[in-house]
XYZ file of C-alpha atoms in Angstrom:
522
model
C -152.072 26.954 94.491
C -151.925 30.403 92.915
C -149.576 32.769 94.729
C -150.577 36.357 95.449
C -147.956 39.096 95.155
C -148.240 42.851 95.167
C -146.339 45.932 94.064
C -146.943 49.205 95.866
C -147.251 52.300 93.754
C -149.820 54.821 92.660
C -153.092 53.346 93.889
C -151.246 50.068 94.679
C -151.632 47.078 92.464
C -151.910 43.353 92.948
C -150.698 40.764 90.461
C -151.846 37.135 90.329
C -148.920 35.076 89.056
C -149.909 31.793 87.445
C -147.651 30.557 84.645
C -146.929 33.841 82.795
C -150.314 35.554 83.220
C -150.452 38.851 85.128
C -153.679 40.650 85.969
C -153.727 44.102 87.546
C -156.388 45.628 89.770
C -156.532 48.420 92.301
C -156.117 47.025 95.823
C -159.278 48.786 96.958
C -161.283 46.840 94.424
C -159.473 43.633 95.332
C -160.569 44.178 98.946
C -164.049 44.941 97.701
C -163.933 41.690 95.750
C -162.930 39.821 98.901
C -165.595 41.099 101.258
C -168.285 40.813 98.588
C -167.180 37.448 97.223
C -170.472 35.788 98.105
C -172.512 38.872 97.220
C -172.249 41.497 94.504
C -168.823 40.983 92.957
C -167.451 37.624 93.981
C -169.953 35.776 91.807
C -170.562 38.148 88.946
C -168.303 41.096 88.285
C -164.957 39.826 89.560
C -163.796 38.488 86.192
C -164.555 41.814 84.486
C -162.602 43.755 87.114
C -159.654 41.448 86.702
C -159.446 41.946 82.962
C -160.054 39.571 80.090
C -162.596 36.935 81.058
C -161.283 34.349 78.646
C -157.702 34.493 80.035
C -158.219 35.240 83.691
C -161.373 33.274 84.398
C -159.546 30.224 85.715
C -157.357 32.285 88.063
C -160.308 34.221 89.396
C -162.246 30.996 90.021
C -159.240 29.650 91.914
C -159.212 32.719 94.141
C -162.978 32.510 94.737
C -162.466 28.877 95.727
C -159.858 29.906 98.257
C -162.151 32.591 99.657
C -164.916 30.035 100.105
C -162.520 27.589 101.738
C -161.496 30.033 104.466
C -164.988 31.483 104.905
C -165.925 29.116 107.724
C -162.495 28.196 109.031
C -161.541 28.833 112.628
C -159.091 31.665 112.955
C -156.001 30.388 114.812
C -155.426 32.002 118.195
C -151.767 32.649 117.476
C -152.447 34.696 114.354
C -151.175 38.233 114.717
C -153.434 40.526 112.762
C -152.191 43.650 110.982
C -153.558 46.920 112.315
C -154.976 47.983 108.946
C -155.371 46.892 105.369
C -152.249 48.856 104.426
C -150.326 46.933 107.042
C -151.654 43.703 105.563
C -150.366 44.744 102.131
C -147.008 45.613 103.659
C -146.800 42.191 105.328
C -147.637 40.570 102.002
C -144.650 42.274 100.464
C -142.267 41.195 103.191
C -143.570 37.654 103.732
C -144.838 36.842 100.226
C -148.149 35.437 101.424
C -149.829 32.866 99.246
C -153.457 33.490 98.251
C -154.909 31.325 101.044
C -152.969 33.093 103.773
C -153.976 36.472 102.402
C -157.657 35.452 102.299
C -157.570 34.073 105.851
C -155.879 37.186 107.218
C -158.332 39.434 105.452
C -161.309 37.465 106.801
C -159.887 37.654 110.306
C -159.531 41.432 110.000
C -163.126 41.829 108.838
C -164.493 39.511 111.556
C -162.536 41.150 114.359
C -163.127 44.677 113.156
C -159.591 45.281 112.061
C -160.833 47.116 109.013
C -161.736 50.741 109.636
C -165.496 51.457 109.611
C -165.168 54.200 107.010
C -163.439 51.723 104.731
C -166.303 49.263 105.162
C -168.768 52.055 104.322
C -166.775 52.888 101.195
C -166.709 49.277 100.048
C -170.418 48.832 100.805
C -171.106 51.863 98.635
C -168.791 50.383 96.023
C -170.873 47.204 95.937
C -173.940 49.274 95.059
C -172.073 51.069 92.277
C -170.811 47.805 90.878
C -174.310 46.316 90.998
C -175.475 49.229 88.861
C -172.585 48.756 86.449
C -173.433 45.076 86.200
C -177.041 45.908 85.268
C -175.885 48.387 82.646
C -173.481 45.846 81.159
C -176.269 43.273 81.036
C -178.693 45.703 79.372
C -176.033 46.647 76.831
C -175.488 42.972 76.021
C -179.198 42.437 75.337
C -179.281 45.594 73.179
C -176.290 44.284 71.241
C -178.086 40.977 70.649
C -181.185 42.805 69.401
C -179.120 44.880 66.977
C -177.395 41.749 65.723
C -180.782 40.062 65.222
C -182.038 42.970 63.119
C -178.788 43.032 61.130
C -179.115 39.295 60.431
C -182.754 39.625 59.366
C -182.237 42.559 57.010
C -181.100 42.520 53.395
C -177.803 44.353 52.805
C -178.088 47.242 50.386
C -175.485 45.717 48.067
C -177.355 42.401 47.763
C -180.645 44.234 47.180
C -178.868 46.262 44.484
C -177.656 43.058 42.822
C -181.174 41.654 42.661
C -182.662 44.867 41.266
C -179.995 45.306 38.586
C -180.253 41.696 37.445
C -184.049 41.919 37.345
C -183.779 44.994 35.152
C -181.285 43.133 32.957
C -183.816 40.320 32.504
C -186.311 42.740 30.977
C -183.834 44.565 28.748
C -181.293 41.902 27.701
C -182.364 38.898 25.628
C -179.283 36.960 26.708
C -180.381 37.265 30.343
C -183.631 35.556 29.352
C -181.900 32.629 27.646
C -183.587 29.328 28.465
C -181.996 27.478 31.393
C -180.783 24.970 30.586
C -180.653 25.144 26.806
C -183.094 22.772 25.034
C -180.532 20.086 24.224
C -179.830 19.604 27.947
C -183.444 19.399 29.130
C -183.492 15.563 29.214
C -180.621 15.627 31.720
C -182.838 17.326 34.303
C -184.412 13.937 35.010
C -181.443 11.702 34.193
C -180.597 9.739 37.353
C -177.094 8.925 36.141
C -176.212 12.573 36.928
C -175.631 14.096 40.361
C -178.607 16.307 41.180
C -178.386 19.127 43.725
C -181.389 21.084 45.009
C -181.050 24.617 46.344
C -183.959 26.765 47.551
C -183.110 30.453 48.044
C -183.920 34.076 47.246
C -180.287 35.175 47.719
C -178.616 35.426 44.298
C -175.112 36.052 45.647
C -175.323 33.113 48.060
C -176.656 30.834 45.313
C -173.745 31.787 43.062
C -171.251 30.820 45.793
C -172.920 27.454 46.408
C -172.940 26.581 42.706
C -169.432 27.905 41.990
C -167.845 26.169 44.987
C -169.579 22.873 44.122
C -168.433 22.945 40.514
C -164.868 24.040 41.264
C -164.467 21.383 43.976
C -165.879 18.554 41.878
C -163.859 15.878 40.122
C -166.845 15.330 37.817
C -168.294 18.802 37.166
C -169.808 17.662 33.876
C -172.053 15.253 35.833
C -173.581 17.997 38.018
C -177.143 19.268 37.650
C -178.333 22.110 39.886
C -182.044 22.701 40.479
C -182.420 26.195 41.966
C -185.841 27.121 43.352
C -186.590 30.748 44.149
C -189.606 32.961 44.802
C -191.496 34.967 42.207
C -189.917 38.325 43.023
C -186.366 36.935 42.730
C -186.907 34.666 39.735
C -185.956 37.174 37.002
C -182.769 38.255 38.787
C -181.742 34.682 39.628
C -182.352 33.568 36.032
C -180.345 36.540 34.715
C -177.344 35.702 36.875
C -177.014 32.099 35.752
C -177.877 32.912 32.130
C -175.121 35.537 32.026
C -172.717 33.543 34.234
C -173.070 29.882 33.214
C -171.557 27.298 35.564
C -170.183 25.178 32.721
C -169.730 22.295 32.408
C -172.426 21.850 35.078
C -176.087 22.305 34.199
C -178.244 24.826 36.072
C -182.029 25.004 36.142
C -183.771 28.001 37.741
C -187.469 27.767 38.624
C -189.789 29.986 40.622
C -192.278 28.523 43.073
C -194.999 29.898 40.784
C -193.795 27.584 38.005
C -194.475 24.340 39.895
C -197.963 23.077 39.116
C -197.922 20.886 42.225
C -197.474 23.821 44.644
C -201.126 24.701 45.105
C -202.936 25.835 48.233
C -204.580 22.440 48.424
C -201.203 20.700 48.689
C -199.635 23.083 51.195
C -202.562 24.174 53.413
C -200.616 24.238 56.664
C -197.881 26.480 55.324
C -200.483 28.760 53.801
C -201.999 29.075 57.277
C -198.591 29.730 58.804
C -197.877 32.604 56.433
C -201.272 34.231 57.004
C -201.795 33.625 60.739
C -201.794 37.078 62.374
C -200.406 35.892 65.719
C -197.539 34.123 63.953
C -196.740 37.096 61.750
C -196.680 39.293 64.852
C -194.380 36.803 66.584
C -191.865 36.918 63.739
C -192.229 40.510 62.563
C -193.329 42.288 65.750
C -191.480 43.760 68.742
C -189.127 40.996 69.868
C -188.377 42.527 73.247
C -191.800 43.791 74.357
C -193.050 41.811 77.342
C -189.837 39.842 77.662
C -188.526 39.383 81.213
C -184.823 39.811 80.604
C -184.003 39.304 84.289
C -185.105 35.670 84.011
C -182.891 34.742 81.084
C -179.258 34.771 80.046
C -177.841 36.520 76.987
C -177.120 33.129 75.412
C -180.724 31.946 75.838
C -182.039 35.291 74.633
C -179.857 35.024 71.508
C -181.249 31.545 70.799
C -184.816 32.817 71.159
C -184.121 35.711 68.810
C -182.672 33.403 66.189
C -185.784 31.209 66.442
C -187.843 34.290 65.539
C -186.180 34.877 62.197
C -188.861 35.734 59.576
C -187.370 33.144 57.229
C -189.006 30.407 59.313
C -192.483 31.314 58.036
C -191.380 31.467 54.404
C -192.780 28.850 52.040
C -189.396 28.876 50.305
C -187.755 27.636 53.494
C -190.219 24.742 53.862
C -189.999 23.541 50.253
C -187.485 20.826 51.157
C -190.321 18.712 52.552
C -191.897 18.615 49.066
C -188.820 17.602 47.053
C -190.228 14.139 46.075
C -193.296 15.832 44.549
C -191.389 18.694 42.940
C -188.964 16.302 41.222
C -191.063 13.183 40.538
C -188.554 11.667 38.090
C -185.500 11.816 40.366
C -184.384 8.998 42.670
C -181.678 10.680 44.760
C -180.648 14.297 45.350
C -178.344 16.243 47.632
C -180.103 19.167 49.259
C -177.980 22.231 50.106
C -178.747 25.346 52.127
C -177.694 28.674 50.615
C -175.221 29.431 53.429
C -172.846 26.566 52.686
C -169.557 26.355 50.820
C -168.404 23.161 49.114
C -164.693 22.401 49.534
C -164.397 18.786 48.350
C -165.789 16.608 45.598
C -169.293 15.488 46.644
C -169.775 12.728 44.065
C -169.014 10.000 46.699
C -172.249 10.984 48.458
C -174.195 9.106 45.785
C -172.329 5.912 46.726
C -173.193 6.064 50.436
C -175.470 3.218 51.484
C -178.407 4.766 53.335
C -179.569 1.270 54.343
C -183.099 1.861 53.171
C -183.403 5.174 55.032
C -184.584 8.417 53.438
C -182.302 11.066 54.854
C -178.507 10.886 55.076
C -177.516 13.545 57.611
C -174.808 14.473 60.105
C -175.840 14.031 63.732
C -175.361 17.048 65.973
C -175.178 15.503 69.453
C -171.519 14.536 69.443
C -168.295 16.224 68.452
C -165.468 18.394 69.721
C -167.473 21.629 69.440
C -169.680 21.522 72.550
C -171.660 24.602 71.507
C -172.615 23.477 67.997
C -172.470 19.672 68.310
C -174.435 19.140 71.507
C -178.001 19.148 70.214
C -180.645 16.687 71.379
C -184.404 16.858 70.961
C -184.678 18.648 74.295
C -182.890 21.593 72.669
C -185.741 22.045 70.184
C -188.952 20.969 71.908
C -191.000 21.886 74.957
C -191.130 18.632 76.881
C -193.607 20.052 79.377
C -196.201 19.748 76.604
C -197.966 16.369 76.999
C -197.910 15.479 73.292
C -194.182 16.135 73.065
C -193.434 14.251 76.288
C -195.511 11.287 75.116
C -194.041 10.933 71.626
C -190.409 12.075 71.856
C -187.275 11.198 73.798
C -185.542 14.355 75.093
C -182.115 12.698 74.900
C -182.476 11.482 71.327
C -179.751 12.821 69.046
C -180.677 15.604 66.628
C -179.392 15.893 63.074
C -178.656 18.806 60.753
C -180.325 20.319 57.733
C -178.098 22.064 55.195
C -176.383 19.155 53.450
C -178.616 16.116 53.184
C -178.719 13.090 50.902
C -182.345 12.319 50.120
C -183.364 8.954 48.709
C -186.539 10.125 46.974
C -187.474 6.614 45.869
C -187.597 5.471 49.511
C -189.200 8.753 50.609
C -192.225 8.255 48.356
C -193.080 5.058 50.249
C -193.398 6.916 53.576
C -195.848 9.323 55.182
C -193.166 11.906 56.036
C -194.992 14.835 54.430
C -198.294 13.940 56.106
C -196.567 13.620 59.495
C -194.896 16.997 58.971
C -198.248 18.645 58.208
C -199.978 16.919 61.115
C -197.481 18.146 63.705
C -197.441 21.633 62.197
C -201.219 21.756 62.697
C -200.890 20.580 66.307
C -198.307 23.248 67.044
C -200.533 25.926 65.524
C -203.442 24.709 67.650
C -201.263 24.863 70.759
C -200.277 28.470 69.964
C -196.668 27.485 69.222
C -196.139 25.997 72.692
C -194.711 22.698 71.386
C -191.842 24.385 69.578
C -191.158 27.716 67.981
C -191.627 27.591 64.253
C -188.827 26.505 61.968
C -188.093 23.788 59.457
C -185.993 21.524 61.675
C -188.297 20.713 64.653
C -191.183 19.284 62.580
C -188.626 17.511 60.370
C -187.034 15.891 63.431
C -190.442 14.325 64.099
C -191.423 13.576 60.490
C -188.107 11.891 59.624
C -188.018 9.875 62.866
C -186.809 6.387 61.960
C -185.843 7.511 58.454
C -182.406 9.075 59.113
C -179.074 7.420 58.383
C -176.124 9.158 60.122
C -173.195 10.013 57.846
C -169.588 10.964 58.599
C -169.291 14.509 60.097
C -166.541 15.165 57.541
C -169.285 15.827 55.009
C -170.932 18.667 56.896
C -169.301 21.052 59.383
C -171.712 23.398 61.151
C -171.555 26.521 63.274
C -169.558 29.034 61.215
C -172.290 31.609 61.749
C -172.567 30.967 65.497
C -169.197 31.635 67.037
C -165.844 33.125 66.159
C -163.699 30.468 67.852
C -164.374 27.826 65.215
C -161.286 25.681 64.650
C -159.721 26.859 61.387
C -157.927 23.579 60.716
C -161.226 21.717 61.010
C -162.803 24.202 58.599
C -160.092 23.560 56.027
C -160.620 19.799 56.164
C -164.431 19.715 55.959
C -166.176 18.822 52.699
C -169.031 21.245 53.313
C -168.859 24.189 55.722
C -172.110 25.682 56.922
C -172.519 29.277 58.091
C -175.686 28.428 60.000
C -176.436 31.106 62.569
C -176.800 34.864 62.378
C -173.307 35.827 61.263
C -173.596 35.085 57.558
C -170.447 35.758 55.521
C -172.266 38.279 53.283
C -173.241 40.385 56.310
C -171.084 42.928 58.113
C -171.612 40.922 61.312
C -169.944 37.888 59.727
C -166.754 36.660 61.387
C -163.784 38.171 59.581
C -161.466 35.168 59.868
C -164.154 32.791 58.524
C -165.323 35.023 55.675
C -162.454 34.231 53.229
C -163.625 30.619 52.890
C -166.788 32.092 51.333
C -165.503 35.185 49.486
C -162.970 33.133 47.505
C -165.908 31.983 45.373
C -167.318 35.479 44.738
C -166.445 36.823 41.291
C -165.444 40.368 42.203
C -164.520 41.151 38.602
C -168.166 40.775 37.572
C -169.718 44.115 36.554
C -172.850 43.595 38.622
C -170.796 42.693 41.709
C -168.570 45.738 41.224
C -171.371 48.193 40.509
C -173.255 47.122 43.624
C -170.088 47.562 45.724
C -170.328 44.087 47.166
C -166.563 44.043 47.589
C -166.796 47.204 49.718
C -169.611 45.863 51.862
C -167.898 42.630 52.842
């Protein structure tokens, strides 16, 4: 049991001694905490009054437990009560009461009126003040989450500068327009003896890190072929970067979505509707806090909802992964990578993994040491109060991760995965997004049902953009680390201790990087 000691001095202070931890509070607030333990402070603000929540939380919970234990106990007849709270503190000093004895004595004083009425009035008033402080803290937390959401959704000035300068270079420098890859390597773009990677992004800096880290970590860099897909506005800048900064000996192809004959409105009607649906555009680009009842949610849930409203989720570029078999008709197997990953180990063994006839080799996200990142089931993504969802899905089924996937395109072409994806997207649109909030993973979890082969978590570590307490040793060991979440390493809101795993692959000596002050911004 935790022991309660005190030291009298200016304002008096109480110290909870447990191991070597010491937490200091004014005795008036400690008393306030005691008499309000089942009301304003005992349940909510106590940990903040007692200092750092992460260190003192266990001690505070222990004390709350003691308070609850004595709440309904009979007060022994032989107990001699102090005349005042100051006398109680004095007795604590002389007799070294443990926490339970202190709590029982204090309860007895309150019940029998041993506490002066003016003191009770003061502490009652204090409860009201603390309630107000609690509301202000809560409102500040939601405001902080909103600011973080906007920071994550915006394009940093330095990255925008990089794109503009490289686009200008494409128009003025013939070398920046050099064919990628050079003509003699074109046959290798469909050679299945090579290791083909697919990356879909409009972030030039992020793409450079993915390619550089893959090549530098590979034991067979001369067998690597990268297929980079970008949008029309970024194409010139993306092409310039890889033309001026070749990833030799790997081969890099850069194509814009406008250069794929297959990507017509007829082939992607649902996504066309998604991008042009006014209600959806308002959902992703409108006021994210208007009409929201913040009193009925927690900051953690609110943060999850904000992340689900990222504008990237209605981008055709983000949904292109579902069309990989059609975009690369001559390839049999590819590894798909998100643009917020870093490769730390040779990935060539991925091509030797037996997918057992399945289409998608992916890491499951329902088991693992990290309870925040690796605890995802279908119930985390879908609204199971919707009859179609409840009828067709199991809420406890394990989810899997996008970001580093092995796709057997030969097996994929014999399925109806794309048609299933489109069908469920249409149903969700018809239901006004009540089945799930838009994104690439929820419809994929349905479309790939029965077509996923779990692979070793070593190949894909997630969550580096979610939380700052990611285990560094685990990060060092992982083959691919994924900064999924809002705190991307190229943003100021990125976690400082996790950023170096990404920045080590940024070429800060490059003139374009230097002139856009990317080093200064991160």
